[in-house]
Amino acid sequence: EWVKEQGLDKTRQANLEIVNNKIIIGAKKDSKEFKVNANNFDRMLVKVLVWLYRFGASNINIKFSDKKSLRDIRKVLDKKIIGFEVIEQTSNSCVIRDITRESANEFKTVLRRAFLLIIQLAEGFESEEKPEIESMEQSIDKLTAFCQRLLMLQGHTDFLKIPYYYQVCTDLEHLGDDYSALYSLNKKVKAKNYMNYINKLLRETYNLMYNFDEKKYTKTEVLLSNIYNKIKSDFYNTNSNKIELYFLLS
């Protein structure tokens, strides 16, 4: 019955995967193709294309009626996603396609790289030399989106952790956005008084993710609670810049 539901026959192959002590058999995944009318999304086109990328799209046919939409498409390709290029184009449409071959083995490497970029961005508050904020934020966005795409297409050796890793990618992307926002306010913000503690927390979180230790985890949770309560108290009870403190709380 399952074979019939999946439309399998002697001309199609099934996937067999070993996950821990389990053998998982599944129908071979076909390429995911989508059609998008840019005129229906206006300013949301960038978000729609990034979402389709994360979802695992391999081919996107886009119709548009103005050059702005084409500029938005180019922006997505240049700054938001990895491995897609325009392979067909007319005056009112284009096709963007995945020209890479993703490997599940890349996930750990790319995720670690995104995490290290966040730490590098954070350390800019402790240095007199300002990092390349825009470039680093774009890299973080692209790497985390690529990791989410891999999770959708390839899964994970421990499939129960897929939602966890997907959320980690989302949190890292938001963290990069918040650090960039603090830089855009002013590098010498009053919030810098908190940055040493927050950056320490970030490094400890990274270490726990790749080398978990129960005692260090407990200390890190206490540190998190203390920092959060301090910032929250200052948000409501002092004249500190509310915008700065908001980004720290987030």
Short mmCIF file of C-alpha atoms in Angstrom, two decimals, residues 123-233:
data_model
loop_
_atom_site.label_atom_id
_atom_site.label_comp_id
_atom_site.label_asym_id
_atom_site.label_seq_id
_atom_site.Cartn_x
_atom_site.Cartn_y
_atom_site.Cartn_z
CA GLU A 123 33.66 40.88 20.36
CA GLY A 124 33.61 44.12 18.39
CA PHE A 125 32.09 45.77 21.47
CA GLU A 126 35.25 44.87 23.38
CA SER A 127 37.59 46.23 20.72
CA GLU A 128 38.43 49.68 19.40
CA GLU A 129 38.30 48.32 15.85
CA LYS A 130 34.78 48.14 14.43
CA PRO A 131 34.06 44.89 12.51
CA GLU A 132 32.55 44.71 9.01
CA ILE A 133 29.03 44.67 10.43
CA GLU A 134 26.92 44.59 7.27
CA SER A 135 29.07 41.94 5.61
CA MET A 136 29.12 39.75 8.72
CA GLU A 137 25.36 40.05 9.26
CA GLN A 138 24.74 39.03 5.63
CA SER A 139 27.03 36.03 6.08
CA ILE A 140 25.21 34.98 9.24
CA ASP A 141 21.83 35.27 7.47
CA LYS A 142 23.04 33.18 4.53
CA LEU A 143 24.70 30.49 6.66
CA THR A 144 21.74 30.03 9.00
CA ALA A 145 19.29 29.91 6.07
CA PHE A 146 21.53 27.32 4.39
CA CYS A 147 21.52 25.19 7.56
CA GLN A 148 17.73 25.33 7.72
CA ARG A 149 17.57 24.33 4.07
CA LEU A 150 19.81 21.32 4.77
CA LEU A 151 17.55 20.27 7.64
CA MET A 152 14.51 20.39 5.34
CA LEU A 153 16.21 18.53 2.49
CA GLN A 154 18.52 16.10 4.29
CA GLY A 155 17.16 15.89 7.80
CA HIS A 156 19.60 15.04 10.59
CA THR A 157 21.20 11.85 11.85
CA ASP A 158 19.18 12.32 15.04
CA PHE A 159 15.86 13.28 13.48
CA LEU A 160 14.30 14.10 16.86
CA LYS A 161 16.69 17.06 17.09
CA ILE A 162 15.64 18.63 13.77
CA PRO A 163 13.19 21.12 15.41
CA TYR A 164 15.85 22.02 17.98
CA TYR A 165 18.53 22.73 15.36
CA TYR A 166 16.08 24.66 13.19
CA GLN A 167 15.28 26.91 16.17
CA VAL A 168 18.99 27.34 16.94
CA CYS A 169 19.48 28.65 13.40
CA THR A 170 16.59 31.08 13.83
CA ASP A 171 17.96 32.30 17.16
CA LEU A 172 21.44 32.84 15.71
CA GLU A 173 20.00 34.88 12.85
CA HIS A 174 18.04 37.07 15.28
CA LEU A 175 21.09 37.43 17.50
CA GLY A 176 23.09 38.74 14.56
CA ASP A 177 20.32 41.22 13.78
CA ASP A 178 20.25 42.48 17.38
CA TYR A 179 24.01 42.95 17.59
CA SER A 180 23.92 44.87 14.30
CA ALA A 181 21.09 47.03 15.63
CA LEU A 182 23.15 47.95 18.69
CA TYR A 183 26.06 48.93 16.46
CA SER A 184 23.76 51.08 14.35
CA LEU A 185 22.64 53.03 17.45
CA ASN A 186 26.14 53.90 18.55
CA LYS A 187 29.22 51.82 19.24
CA LYS A 188 29.72 53.63 22.57
CA VAL A 189 26.23 53.05 23.90
CA LYS A 190 25.55 52.80 27.61
CA ALA A 191 24.49 49.23 26.91
CA LYS A 192 28.19 48.49 26.47
CA ASN A 193 28.31 48.21 30.26
CA TYR A 194 26.45 44.93 29.87
CA MET A 195 28.24 43.61 26.81
CA ASN A 196 31.12 41.89 28.58
CA TYR A 197 28.64 39.78 30.55
CA ILE A 198 26.47 39.04 27.53
CA ASN A 199 29.47 38.12 25.38
CA LYS A 200 30.72 35.81 28.11
CA LEU A 201 27.30 34.16 28.14
CA LEU A 202 27.47 33.76 24.35
CA ARG A 203 30.88 32.07 24.52
CA GLU A 204 29.73 29.76 27.30
CA THR A 205 26.67 28.80 25.26
CA TYR A 206 28.90 27.97 22.28
CA ASN A 207 31.16 25.82 24.46
CA LEU A 208 28.18 23.98 25.94
CA MET A 209 26.76 23.27 22.50
CA TYR A 210 29.93 21.57 21.34
CA ASN A 211 31.22 20.22 24.65
CA PHE A 212 28.33 19.85 27.08
CA ASP A 213 29.11 19.83 30.80
CA GLU A 214 26.37 19.63 33.44
CA LYS A 215 28.14 21.83 36.00
CA LYS A 216 28.97 24.50 33.43
CA TYR A 217 25.39 24.37 32.18
CA THR A 218 24.08 25.17 35.67
CA LYS A 219 26.48 28.09 36.04
CA THR A 220 25.52 29.40 32.61
CA GLU A 221 21.81 29.29 33.47
CA VAL A 222 22.49 31.26 36.66
CA LEU A 223 24.54 33.81 34.68
CA LEU A 224 21.71 34.15 32.14
CA SER A 225 19.13 34.72 34.86
CA ASN A 226 21.25 37.34 36.62
CA ILE A 227 21.98 39.28 33.42
CA TYR A 228 18.37 39.19 32.29
CA ASN A 229 17.02 40.37 35.65
CA LYS A 230 19.60 43.20 35.81
CA ILE A 231 18.73 44.49 32.33
CA LYS A 232 15.00 44.13 32.97
CA SER A 233 15.31 46.08 36.22
#
